[in-house]
mmCIF file of C-alpha atoms in Angstrom:
data_model
loop_
_atom_site.group_PDB
_atom_site.id
_atom_site.type_symbol
_atom_site.label_atom_id
_atom_site.label_comp_id
_atom_site.label_asym_id
_atom_site.label_seq_id
_atom_site.Cartn_x
_atom_site.Cartn_y
_atom_site.Cartn_z
ATOM 1 C CA UNK A 13 0.153 -0.087 0.321
ATOM 2 C CA UNK A 14 1.215 3.109 -0.720
ATOM 3 C CA UNK A 15 0.530 6.482 0.865
ATOM 4 C CA UNK A 16 2.215 10.089 1.119
ATOM 5 C CA UNK A 17 3.327 12.109 3.933
ATOM 6 C CA UNK A 18 3.324 16.146 3.410
ATOM 7 C CA UNK A 19 6.366 17.977 4.337
ATOM 8 C CA UNK A 20 6.975 21.421 3.869
ATOM 9 C CA UNK A 21 9.318 22.925 1.929
ATOM 10 C CA UNK A 22 9.003 26.470 2.510
ATOM 11 C CA UNK A 23 6.645 28.656 2.846
ATOM 12 C CA UNK A 24 7.314 29.652 -1.241
ATOM 13 C CA UNK A 25 7.543 25.963 -3.148
ATOM 14 C CA UNK A 26 4.714 24.469 -1.233
ATOM 15 C CA UNK A 27 5.249 21.065 0.072
ATOM 16 C CA UNK A 28 6.703 17.599 -1.234
ATOM 17 C CA UNK A 29 4.935 14.336 -0.956
ATOM 18 C CA UNK A 30 6.863 11.042 -0.203
ATOM 19 C CA UNK A 31 5.568 7.740 -1.093
ATOM 20 C CA UNK A 32 6.120 4.975 1.727
ATOM 21 C CA UNK A 33 4.912 1.494 2.154
ATOM 22 C CA UNK A 34 2.906 1.993 5.506
ATOM 23 C CA UNK A 35 2.211 -1.580 5.401
ATOM 24 C CA UNK A 36 5.894 -2.156 5.899
ATOM 25 C CA UNK A 37 6.852 0.476 9.095
ATOM 26 C CA UNK A 38 6.964 -0.543 12.572
ATOM 27 C CA UNK A 39 4.559 1.452 15.081
ATOM 28 C CA UNK A 40 8.000 3.719 15.967
ATOM 29 C CA UNK A 41 7.684 4.681 12.464
ATOM 30 C CA UNK A 42 4.246 4.775 12.096
ATOM 31 C CA UNK A 43 4.354 6.892 15.087
ATOM 32 C CA UNK A 44 6.927 9.283 13.440
ATOM 33 C CA UNK A 45 4.670 9.841 10.300
ATOM 34 C CA UNK A 46 1.717 10.977 11.728
ATOM 35 C CA UNK A 47 4.362 13.728 14.256
ATOM 36 C CA UNK A 48 5.840 14.525 10.356
ATOM 37 C CA UNK A 49 1.893 14.536 8.936
ATOM 38 C CA UNK A 50 0.756 17.039 12.297
ATOM 39 C CA UNK A 51 3.687 19.380 11.921
ATOM 40 C CA UNK A 52 2.814 19.855 7.704
ATOM 41 C CA UNK A 53 -0.967 20.144 8.488
ATOM 42 C CA UNK A 54 -0.307 23.054 11.044
ATOM 43 C CA UNK A 55 2.274 25.002 8.646
ATOM 44 C CA UNK A 56 0.124 24.448 5.421
ATOM 45 C CA UNK A 57 -2.797 25.827 7.753
ATOM 46 C CA UNK A 58 -0.617 28.565 8.814
ATOM 47 C CA UNK A 59 0.449 29.326 4.937
ATOM 48 C CA UNK A 60 -3.128 29.052 3.579
ATOM 49 C CA UNK A 61 -4.115 31.683 6.473
ATOM 50 C CA UNK A 62 -1.398 34.005 4.915
ATOM 51 C CA UNK A 63 -2.434 33.600 1.268
ATOM 52 C CA UNK A 64 -6.321 33.885 2.067
ATOM 53 C CA UNK A 65 -5.314 37.196 3.787
ATOM 54 C CA UNK A 66 -3.616 38.395 0.991
ATOM 55 C CA UNK A 67 -5.750 37.251 -1.515
ATOM 56 C CA UNK A 68 -8.809 39.297 0.538
ATOM 57 C CA UNK A 69 -6.676 42.892 0.192
ATOM 58 C CA UNK A 70 -6.248 41.825 -3.279
ATOM 59 C CA UNK A 71 -9.708 41.176 -4.587
ATOM 60 C CA UNK A 72 -12.718 40.905 -2.525
ATOM 61 C CA UNK A 73 -13.754 38.683 0.037
ATOM 62 C CA UNK A 74 -16.833 37.772 -2.825
ATOM 63 C CA UNK A 75 -13.923 36.817 -5.065
ATOM 64 C CA UNK A 76 -11.928 34.656 -2.265
ATOM 65 C CA UNK A 77 -14.875 32.848 -1.148
ATOM 66 C CA UNK A 78 -15.040 31.756 -5.334
ATOM 67 C CA UNK A 79 -11.628 31.210 -5.065
ATOM 68 C CA UNK A 80 -11.433 28.504 -2.516
ATOM 69 C CA UNK A 81 -14.576 27.099 -4.054
ATOM 70 C CA UNK A 82 -13.016 25.992 -7.169
ATOM 71 C CA UNK A 83 -8.885 25.858 -6.492
ATOM 72 C CA UNK A 84 -9.852 24.026 -2.912
ATOM 73 C CA UNK A 85 -12.949 22.702 -3.910
ATOM 74 C CA UNK A 86 -14.520 24.081 -0.597
ATOM 75 C CA UNK A 87 -18.344 24.568 0.495
ATOM 76 C CA UNK A 88 -19.363 28.162 1.022
ATOM 77 C CA UNK A 89 -19.539 27.510 4.635
ATOM 78 C CA UNK A 90 -16.233 25.892 4.393
ATOM 79 C CA UNK A 91 -14.911 28.955 2.505
ATOM 80 C CA UNK A 92 -16.540 31.126 5.233
ATOM 81 C CA UNK A 93 -15.071 29.733 8.160
ATOM 82 C CA UNK A 94 -11.441 29.837 6.379
ATOM 83 C CA UNK A 95 -11.652 33.509 5.319
ATOM 84 C CA UNK A 96 -12.867 34.359 8.890
ATOM 85 C CA UNK A 97 -9.955 32.137 10.618
ATOM 86 C CA UNK A 98 -7.568 33.921 8.379
ATOM 87 C CA UNK A 99 -9.106 37.490 9.420
ATOM 88 C CA UNK A 100 -8.496 36.163 12.784
ATOM 89 C CA UNK A 101 -4.817 35.138 12.970
ATOM 90 C CA UNK A 102 -4.312 38.319 10.738
ATOM 91 C CA UNK A 103 -4.945 39.971 14.071
ATOM 92 C CA UNK A 104 -2.533 37.813 15.615
ATOM 93 C CA UNK A 105 1.041 37.848 13.773
ATOM 94 C CA UNK A 106 2.090 36.038 17.037
ATOM 95 C CA UNK A 107 -0.322 32.867 16.807
ATOM 96 C CA UNK A 108 0.027 32.970 13.397
ATOM 97 C CA UNK A 109 3.986 32.776 13.481
ATOM 98 C CA UNK A 110 4.108 29.712 15.863
ATOM 99 C CA UNK A 111 1.169 28.337 13.660
ATOM 100 C CA UNK A 112 3.244 28.212 10.428
ATOM 101 C CA UNK A 113 6.444 27.060 12.498
ATOM 102 C CA UNK A 114 4.102 23.927 14.035
ATOM 103 C CA UNK A 115 4.653 25.551 17.404
ATOM 104 C CA UNK A 116 0.887 25.436 18.070
ATOM 105 C CA UNK A 117 -1.922 23.441 16.421
ATOM 106 C CA UNK A 118 -4.577 25.063 13.988
ATOM 107 C CA UNK A 119 -7.292 24.146 17.133
ATOM 108 C CA UNK A 120 -4.608 26.086 19.067
ATOM 109 C CA UNK A 121 -4.908 29.081 16.585
ATOM 110 C CA UNK A 122 -8.483 28.915 16.368
ATOM 111 C CA UNK A 123 -8.976 29.584 19.971
ATOM 112 C CA UNK A 124 -6.779 32.354 20.577
ATOM 113 C CA UNK A 125 -8.339 34.213 17.676
ATOM 114 C CA UNK A 126 -12.189 33.621 19.022
ATOM 115 C CA UNK A 127 -10.618 34.862 22.248
ATOM 116 C CA UNK A 128 -9.144 38.127 20.714
ATOM 117 C CA UNK A 129 -12.888 38.835 19.374
ATOM 118 C CA UNK A 130 -14.618 38.512 22.421
ATOM 119 C CA UNK A 131 -12.077 40.669 24.321
ATOM 120 C CA UNK A 132 -8.783 41.616 25.900
ATOM 121 C CA UNK A 133 -6.236 39.058 25.388
ATOM 122 C CA UNK A 134 -2.258 39.377 26.172
ATOM 123 C CA UNK A 135 -0.996 37.310 23.136
ATOM 124 C CA UNK A 136 2.020 36.412 23.457
ATOM 125 C CA UNK A 137 1.382 35.018 27.140
ATOM 126 C CA UNK A 138 -1.575 32.805 25.478
ATOM 127 C CA UNK A 139 0.962 31.635 22.792
ATOM 128 C CA UNK A 140 3.355 30.807 25.221
ATOM 129 C CA UNK A 141 0.546 28.859 26.795
ATOM 130 C CA UNK A 142 -0.747 26.918 23.951
ATOM 131 C CA UNK A 143 2.761 25.457 23.349
ATOM 132 C CA UNK A 144 2.588 23.862 26.472
ATOM 133 C CA UNK A 145 -1.159 22.901 26.602
ATOM 134 C CA UNK A 146 -4.117 21.015 24.762
ATOM 135 C CA UNK A 147 -6.240 22.321 23.518
ATOM 136 C CA UNK A 148 -8.831 21.709 26.185
ATOM 137 C CA UNK A 149 -6.312 22.871 28.414
ATOM 138 C CA UNK A 150 -5.734 26.374 26.463
ATOM 139 C CA UNK A 151 -9.393 26.939 26.341
ATOM 140 C CA UNK A 152 -9.701 27.267 30.189
ATOM 141 C CA UNK A 153 -6.524 29.306 30.352
ATOM 142 C CA UNK A 154 -7.865 32.171 28.250
ATOM 143 C CA UNK A 155 -11.356 32.017 29.482
ATOM 144 C CA UNK A 156 -9.473 32.494 33.362
ATOM 145 C CA UNK A 157 -7.349 35.190 31.587
ATOM 146 C CA UNK A 158 -9.710 37.235 29.810
ATOM 147 C CA UNK A 159 -11.931 36.932 33.047
ATOM 148 C CA UNK A 160 -9.201 38.808 34.934
ATOM 149 C CA UNK A 161 -8.324 41.173 32.353
ATOM 150 C CA UNK A 162 -12.022 42.469 31.962
ATOM 151 C CA UNK A 163 -13.489 44.782 34.497
ATOM 152 C CA UNK A 164 -17.029 44.920 35.159
ATOM 153 C CA UNK A 165 -17.821 47.322 32.102
ATOM 154 C CA UNK A 166 -16.071 45.217 29.704
ATOM 155 C CA UNK A 167 -17.884 42.005 31.173
ATOM 156 C CA UNK A 168 -21.104 43.721 30.642
ATOM 157 C CA UNK A 169 -20.186 44.425 26.787
ATOM 158 C CA UNK A 170 -18.774 41.017 26.470
ATOM 159 C CA UNK A 171 -21.955 39.564 27.569
ATOM 160 C CA UNK A 172 -23.532 41.740 25.302
ATOM 161 C CA UNK A 173 -21.822 40.687 22.377
ATOM 162 C CA UNK A 174 -22.278 37.129 23.141
ATOM 163 C CA UNK A 175 -26.487 37.681 22.933
ATOM 164 C CA UNK A 176 -25.964 39.125 19.622
ATOM 165 C CA UNK A 177 -23.837 36.220 18.421
ATOM 166 C CA UNK A 178 -26.677 34.015 19.136
ATOM 167 C CA UNK A 179 -27.550 31.816 16.345
ATOM 168 C CA UNK A 180 -29.444 28.100 15.767
ATOM 169 C CA UNK A 181 -30.074 26.487 12.895
ATOM 170 C CA UNK A 182 -31.748 22.842 11.887
ATOM 171 C CA UNK A 183 -30.491 21.195 8.830
ATOM 172 C CA UNK A 184 -30.996 17.784 7.240
ATOM 173 C CA UNK A 185 -27.716 15.645 6.912
ATOM 174 C CA UNK A 186 -27.564 13.151 3.986
ATOM 175 C CA UNK A 187 -28.399 10.043 5.727
ATOM 176 C CA UNK A 188 -31.973 11.518 6.485
ATOM 177 C CA UNK A 189 -31.223 12.493 9.990
ATOM 178 C CA UNK A 190 -31.395 16.353 11.415
ATOM 179 C CA UNK A 191 -28.648 18.134 13.030
ATOM 180 C CA UNK A 192 -29.835 20.791 15.533
ATOM 181 C CA UNK A 193 -27.022 23.499 16.039
ATOM 182 C CA UNK A 194 -27.033 26.429 18.139
ATOM 183 C CA UNK A 195 -24.990 29.171 20.171
ATOM 184 C CA UNK A 196 -25.970 30.890 23.386
ATOM 185 C CA UNK A 197 -24.434 32.952 26.080
ATOM 186 C CA UNK A 198 -23.110 31.349 29.405
ATOM 187 C CA UNK A 199 -26.239 32.701 31.385
ATOM 188 C CA UNK A 200 -28.801 31.254 29.150
ATOM 189 C CA UNK A 201 -26.283 28.517 28.381
ATOM 190 C CA UNK A 202 -26.560 27.590 31.935
ATOM 191 C CA UNK A 203 -30.394 27.803 32.462
ATOM 192 C CA UNK A 204 -30.610 25.083 29.101
ATOM 193 C CA UNK A 205 -28.134 22.719 30.733
ATOM 194 C CA UNK A 206 -29.897 22.955 33.815
ATOM 195 C CA UNK A 207 -33.345 22.308 32.392
ATOM 196 C CA UNK A 208 -31.579 19.629 30.379
ATOM 197 C CA UNK A 209 -29.678 17.827 32.626
ATOM 198 C CA UNK A 210 -32.903 17.720 34.990
ATOM 199 C CA UNK A 211 -35.229 15.964 31.967
ATOM 200 C CA UNK A 212 -31.961 13.716 31.187
ATOM 201 C CA UNK A 213 -31.875 12.630 34.924
ATOM 202 C CA UNK A 214 -35.512 12.273 35.059
ATOM 203 C CA UNK A 215 -35.291 9.847 32.283
ATOM 204 C CA UNK A 216 -32.228 7.629 33.801
ATOM 205 C CA UNK A 217 -34.511 7.195 36.896
ATOM 206 C CA UNK A 218 -37.872 6.096 34.948
ATOM 207 C CA UNK A 219 -36.312 3.500 33.448
ATOM 208 C CA UNK A 220 -34.227 0.526 35.018
ATOM 209 C CA UNK A 221 -31.548 -2.168 33.988
ATOM 210 C CA UNK A 222 -32.022 -2.882 30.224
ATOM 211 C CA UNK A 223 -34.320 -0.536 29.654
ATOM 212 C CA UNK A 224 -32.012 2.523 30.420
ATOM 213 C CA UNK A 225 -30.737 4.153 27.536
ATOM 214 C CA UNK A 226 -26.775 5.673 26.936
ATOM 215 C CA UNK A 227 -26.480 9.276 28.264
ATOM 216 C CA UNK A 228 -26.319 10.474 24.377
ATOM 217 C CA UNK A 229 -29.873 8.572 23.753
ATOM 218 C CA UNK A 230 -31.283 10.354 26.892
ATOM 219 C CA UNK A 231 -29.940 13.761 26.411
ATOM 220 C CA UNK A 232 -31.093 13.762 22.596
ATOM 221 C CA UNK A 233 -34.894 12.189 23.812
ATOM 222 C CA UNK A 234 -34.596 15.305 26.617
ATOM 223 C CA UNK A 235 -34.148 17.960 24.078
ATOM 224 C CA UNK A 236 -37.025 16.539 22.169
ATOM 225 C CA UNK A 237 -39.348 16.466 25.260
ATOM 226 C CA UNK A 238 -38.460 20.146 26.229
ATOM 227 C CA UNK A 239 -39.040 21.725 22.655
ATOM 228 C CA UNK A 240 -41.778 19.576 21.867
ATOM 229 C CA UNK A 241 -44.204 19.089 24.859
ATOM 230 C CA UNK A 242 -45.567 21.463 27.681
ATOM 231 C CA UNK A 243 -47.413 21.067 30.748
ATOM 232 C CA UNK A 244 -50.661 22.406 31.486
ATOM 233 C CA UNK A 245 -53.994 21.279 33.152
ATOM 234 C CA UNK A 246 -54.326 18.464 30.691
ATOM 235 C CA UNK A 247 -50.902 17.404 32.060
ATOM 236 C CA UNK A 248 -47.532 16.959 29.669
ATOM 237 C CA UNK A 249 -49.074 17.777 26.092
ATOM 238 C CA UNK A 250 -47.587 18.289 22.841
ATOM 239 C CA UNK A 251 -46.596 22.144 22.447
ATOM 240 C CA UNK A 252 -49.546 23.774 20.170
ATOM 241 C CA UNK A 253 -48.094 23.162 16.761
ATOM 242 C CA UNK A 254 -49.169 21.889 13.601
ATOM 243 C CA UNK A 255 -47.668 18.483 12.094
ATOM 244 C CA UNK A 256 -49.169 17.390 9.214
ATOM 245 C CA UNK A 257 -49.315 14.119 8.334
ATOM 246 C CA UNK A 258 -51.207 12.298 5.186
ATOM 247 C CA UNK A 259 -53.010 8.988 5.275
ATOM 248 C CA UNK A 260 -54.960 7.153 2.333
ATOM 249 C CA UNK A 261 -58.084 5.264 4.106
ATOM 250 C CA UNK A 262 -59.069 1.608 2.493
ATOM 251 C CA UNK A 263 -62.715 1.233 2.531
ATOM 252 C CA UNK A 264 -62.929 -2.175 2.573
ATOM 253 C CA UNK A 265 -60.566 -2.564 5.348
ATOM 254 C CA UNK A 266 -61.720 0.367 7.212
ATOM 255 C CA UNK A 267 -58.210 0.996 8.178
ATOM 256 C CA UNK A 268 -55.501 3.673 7.491
ATOM 257 C CA UNK A 269 -52.836 3.038 5.480
ATOM 258 C CA UNK A 270 -49.387 4.925 3.941
ATOM 259 C CA UNK A 271 -48.718 7.204 6.627
ATOM 260 C CA UNK A 272 -46.313 10.013 5.509
ATOM 261 C CA UNK A 273 -45.090 13.369 6.221
ATOM 262 C CA UNK A 274 -46.050 16.218 4.213
ATOM 263 C CA UNK A 275 -43.176 16.301 2.414
ATOM 264 C CA UNK A 276 -43.632 12.982 1.322
ATOM 265 C CA UNK A 277 -41.461 11.272 3.918
ATOM 266 C CA UNK A 278 -42.756 7.663 5.157
ATOM 267 C CA UNK A 279 -43.728 6.692 8.473
ATOM 268 C CA UNK A 280 -43.679 3.354 10.404
ATOM 269 C CA UNK A 281 -47.132 2.356 11.281
ATOM 270 C CA UNK A 282 -45.920 2.162 15.052
ATOM 271 C CA UNK A 283 -44.796 6.022 14.590
ATOM 272 C CA UNK A 284 -48.208 6.832 12.985
ATOM 273 C CA UNK A 285 -50.655 5.444 15.962
ATOM 274 C CA UNK A 286 -47.819 6.969 18.503
ATOM 275 C CA UNK A 287 -48.633 10.367 16.949
ATOM 276 C CA UNK A 288 -52.288 9.852 16.316
ATOM 277 C CA UNK A 289 -52.555 9.098 20.452
ATOM 278 C CA UNK A 290 -50.507 12.074 21.591
ATOM 279 C CA UNK A 291 -51.422 14.566 19.019
ATOM 280 C CA UNK A 292 -54.141 17.204 18.892
ATOM 281 C CA UNK A 293 -55.748 15.868 15.306
ATOM 282 C CA UNK A 294 -58.079 17.357 13.231
ATOM 283 C CA UNK A 295 -59.763 14.747 11.255
ATOM 284 C CA UNK A 296 -60.549 15.671 7.320
ATOM 285 C CA UNK A 297 -61.487 13.798 4.576
ATOM 286 C CA UNK A 298 -60.033 14.888 1.149
ATOM 287 C CA UNK A 299 -59.917 14.012 -2.680
ATOM 288 C CA UNK A 300 -56.848 12.443 -5.267
ATOM 289 C CA UNK A 301 -55.991 16.663 -5.235
ATOM 290 C CA UNK A 302 -55.849 17.302 -1.619
ATOM 291 C CA UNK A 303 -59.360 19.281 -1.400
ATOM 292 C CA UNK A 304 -61.133 19.129 1.617
ATOM 293 C CA UNK A 305 -64.393 17.193 1.569
ATOM 294 C CA UNK A 306 -64.933 17.140 5.131
ATOM 295 C CA UNK A 307 -63.505 17.736 8.769
ATOM 296 C CA UNK A 308 -64.505 16.244 12.002
ATOM 297 C CA UNK A 309 -64.686 15.362 15.470
ATOM 298 C CA UNK A 310 -62.331 17.333 18.143
ATOM 299 C CA UNK A 311 -59.855 15.162 20.356
ATOM 300 C CA UNK A 312 -59.243 16.280 23.642
ATOM 301 C CA UNK A 313 -62.505 16.857 26.416
ATOM 302 C CA UNK A 314 -63.822 20.112 27.099
ATOM 303 C CA UNK A 315 -62.999 21.506 30.721
ATOM 304 C CA UNK A 316 -66.291 20.276 31.634
ATOM 305 C CA UNK A 317 -65.849 16.785 31.029
ATOM 306 C CA UNK A 318 -62.599 16.533 31.879
ATOM 307 C CA UNK A 319 -63.943 17.738 35.298
ATOM 308 C CA UNK A 320 -66.612 14.903 35.300
ATOM 309 C CA UNK A 321 -63.831 12.443 34.542
ATOM 310 C CA UNK A 322 -61.774 13.488 37.238
ATOM 311 C CA UNK A 323 -64.277 13.607 40.084
ATOM 312 C CA UNK A 324 -65.327 10.081 38.840
ATOM 313 C CA UNK A 325 -61.599 8.723 38.490
ATOM 314 C CA UNK A 326 -60.017 10.680 41.596
ATOM 315 C CA UNK A 327 -56.725 10.208 39.548
ATOM 316 C CA UNK A 328 -54.837 7.568 37.541
ATOM 317 C CA UNK A 329 -56.850 4.677 37.304
ATOM 318 C CA UNK A 330 -53.741 2.082 37.242
ATOM 319 C CA UNK A 331 -51.673 3.817 40.148
ATOM 320 C CA UNK A 332 -53.356 6.637 41.587
ATOM 321 C CA UNK A 333 -51.457 9.639 40.767
ATOM 322 C CA UNK A 334 -53.193 12.765 41.151
ATOM 323 C CA UNK A 335 -55.438 13.856 38.673
ATOM 324 C CA UNK A 336 -52.644 16.967 37.195
ATOM 325 C CA UNK A 337 -50.148 14.606 36.544
ATOM 326 C CA UNK A 338 -53.008 12.320 34.272
ATOM 327 C CA UNK A 339 -54.430 12.696 30.677
ATOM 328 C CA UNK A 340 -57.600 11.907 29.207
ATOM 329 C CA UNK A 341 -57.261 8.444 27.392
ATOM 330 C CA UNK A 342 -59.350 6.793 25.308
ATOM 331 C CA UNK A 343 -60.568 3.394 25.916
ATOM 332 C CA UNK A 344 -61.470 2.942 22.307
ATOM 333 C CA UNK A 345 -58.703 4.672 20.228
ATOM 334 C CA UNK A 346 -59.804 8.004 18.757
ATOM 335 C CA UNK A 347 -58.107 7.528 16.009
ATOM 336 C CA UNK A 348 -60.025 4.358 15.668
ATOM 337 C CA UNK A 349 -63.306 5.888 15.821
ATOM 338 C CA UNK A 350 -63.542 6.141 19.770
ATOM 339 C CA UNK A 351 -65.922 9.349 21.142
ATOM 340 C CA UNK A 352 -64.735 11.837 23.227
ATOM 341 C CA UNK A 353 -67.105 11.256 25.472
ATOM 342 C CA UNK A 354 -66.678 10.342 29.502
ATOM 343 C CA UNK A 355 -67.848 6.654 28.918
ATOM 344 C CA UNK A 356 -65.056 6.185 26.997
ATOM 345 C CA UNK A 357 -62.178 8.241 28.748
ATOM 346 C CA UNK A 358 -60.336 7.816 31.757
ATOM 347 C CA UNK A 359 -57.767 9.172 33.649
ATOM 348 C CA UNK A 360 -53.839 7.483 33.107
ATOM 349 C CA UNK A 361 -50.391 8.900 34.454
ATOM 350 C CA UNK A 362 -47.923 8.980 31.748
ATOM 351 C CA UNK A 363 -46.086 5.396 32.866
ATOM 352 C CA UNK A 364 -49.859 3.767 32.829
ATOM 353 C CA UNK A 365 -51.007 5.380 29.576
ATOM 354 C CA UNK A 366 -47.390 3.890 28.241
ATOM 355 C CA UNK A 367 -48.449 0.702 29.399
ATOM 356 C CA UNK A 368 -52.034 0.746 27.995
ATOM 357 C CA UNK A 369 -50.741 1.542 24.136
ATOM 358 C CA UNK A 370 -47.556 -0.388 23.835
ATOM 359 C CA UNK A 371 -47.579 -3.172 26.730
ATOM 360 C CA UNK A 372 -51.153 -4.446 26.181
ATOM 361 C CA UNK A 373 -52.489 -3.547 29.427
ATOM 362 C CA UNK A 374 -55.996 -2.970 29.408
ATOM 363 C CA UNK A 375 -58.984 -0.474 30.708
ATOM 364 C CA UNK A 376 -62.073 -2.566 32.163
ATOM 365 C CA UNK A 377 -64.751 -2.083 34.365
ATOM 366 C CA UNK A 378 -64.634 -4.117 37.751
ATOM 367 C CA UNK A 379 -67.652 -5.779 37.821
ATOM 368 C CA UNK A 380 -68.517 -5.115 41.805
ATOM 369 C CA UNK A 381 -67.212 -1.778 41.863
ATOM 370 C CA UNK A 382 -68.287 -0.873 38.595
ATOM 371 C CA UNK A 383 -65.396 1.434 38.093
ATOM 372 C CA UNK A 384 -62.615 1.442 35.830
ATOM 373 C CA UNK A 385 -59.270 -0.100 36.112
ATOM 374 C CA UNK A 386 -55.870 -0.972 34.275
ATOM 375 C CA UNK A 387 -55.034 -4.868 34.110
ATOM 376 C CA UNK A 388 -51.947 -5.910 33.344
ATOM 377 C CA UNK A 389 -51.904 -8.262 30.448
ATOM 378 C CA UNK A 390 -50.483 -11.313 32.936
ATOM 379 C CA UNK A 391 -53.596 -11.113 35.284
ATOM 380 C CA UNK A 392 -56.872 -12.609 34.870
ATOM 381 C CA UNK A 393 -60.015 -10.048 34.974
ATOM 382 C CA UNK A 394 -62.120 -10.810 38.143
ATOM 383 C CA UNK A 395 -64.576 -12.888 38.453
ATOM 384 C CA UNK A 396 -68.315 -11.719 38.186
ATOM 385 C CA UNK A 397 -70.415 -11.376 41.245
ATOM 386 C CA UNK A 398 -72.481 -14.636 41.463
ATOM 387 C CA UNK A 399 -76.424 -13.850 40.355
ATOM 388 C CA UNK A 400 -79.316 -13.426 42.573
#
């Protein structure tokens, strides 16, 4: 196997590519090649910043971005990042020289460039720290350094700059997943982190053993819960947002099929049933051109009906949780034609609601008390009282 190792000859002539048989190298030689590659990359990044800065001085940002996209085959976002980092290093000659000499890495230079834009910075002192510290250590050192240099007035200005720089984006990736990216000022970030950690911890305590998810999965679920659900008198419910889901109705089998989102992305039947259970849904009949032919029923009970159900059930029929923490559950599922009426509604807390929908627990009427209760699948229904 042939591979190349980049070694900088000088800033004027570029680099030399030496072909080596990687498979024939021992561990020490592999480590040496990695070290050489790292140094060459740092020097090339320093040289790139110099070239980009000079290009911008001679032309415009627009022309420079187009050159980066055509000559380096960079995306528009990558070209903007390269120009931004070149501008930062242009104001930090000591850091730029240390990068060109490979005394610091590109990540070190990026940290110093961002810090210089956010507040006062002793460049020589921080470059010296960068030469002996890892990027993670340098971030902490720079933050403490700037906190010492900044007075109360500078702290206020820095916080204001950070708040103005807040941003968020939600983009689709190549594999159909979606990436959420956001930047917040430190005060807002601490509030968000506290809420996120609390929600993540609740998810950990709500499960046991094999049901427990990895921390990264719980954190992603917590973000989704915080963004999409709210608490009110009806309990924990979806946010008042609109999610359009299309499905075809089979008039022979009397069931919905081919569920999909508005953009045509298909939905699994299990996810479709879950959304149909939790969402605020307005049913309708549409023709092939999506012209509305009929609109139908209301899913959630009125305040008066909710009060009547609360007076009857006194809380969750499965575990007795207070009514304020319960939702109104349709015994005959609403998407299957179940009416929003008192005899078809019971109070269930969220764990019991999950059991009813996903673990085959049944809502039944007790033969003696005539009150609804939640029966697990392994429990036999009680015997009816003897008839007189």
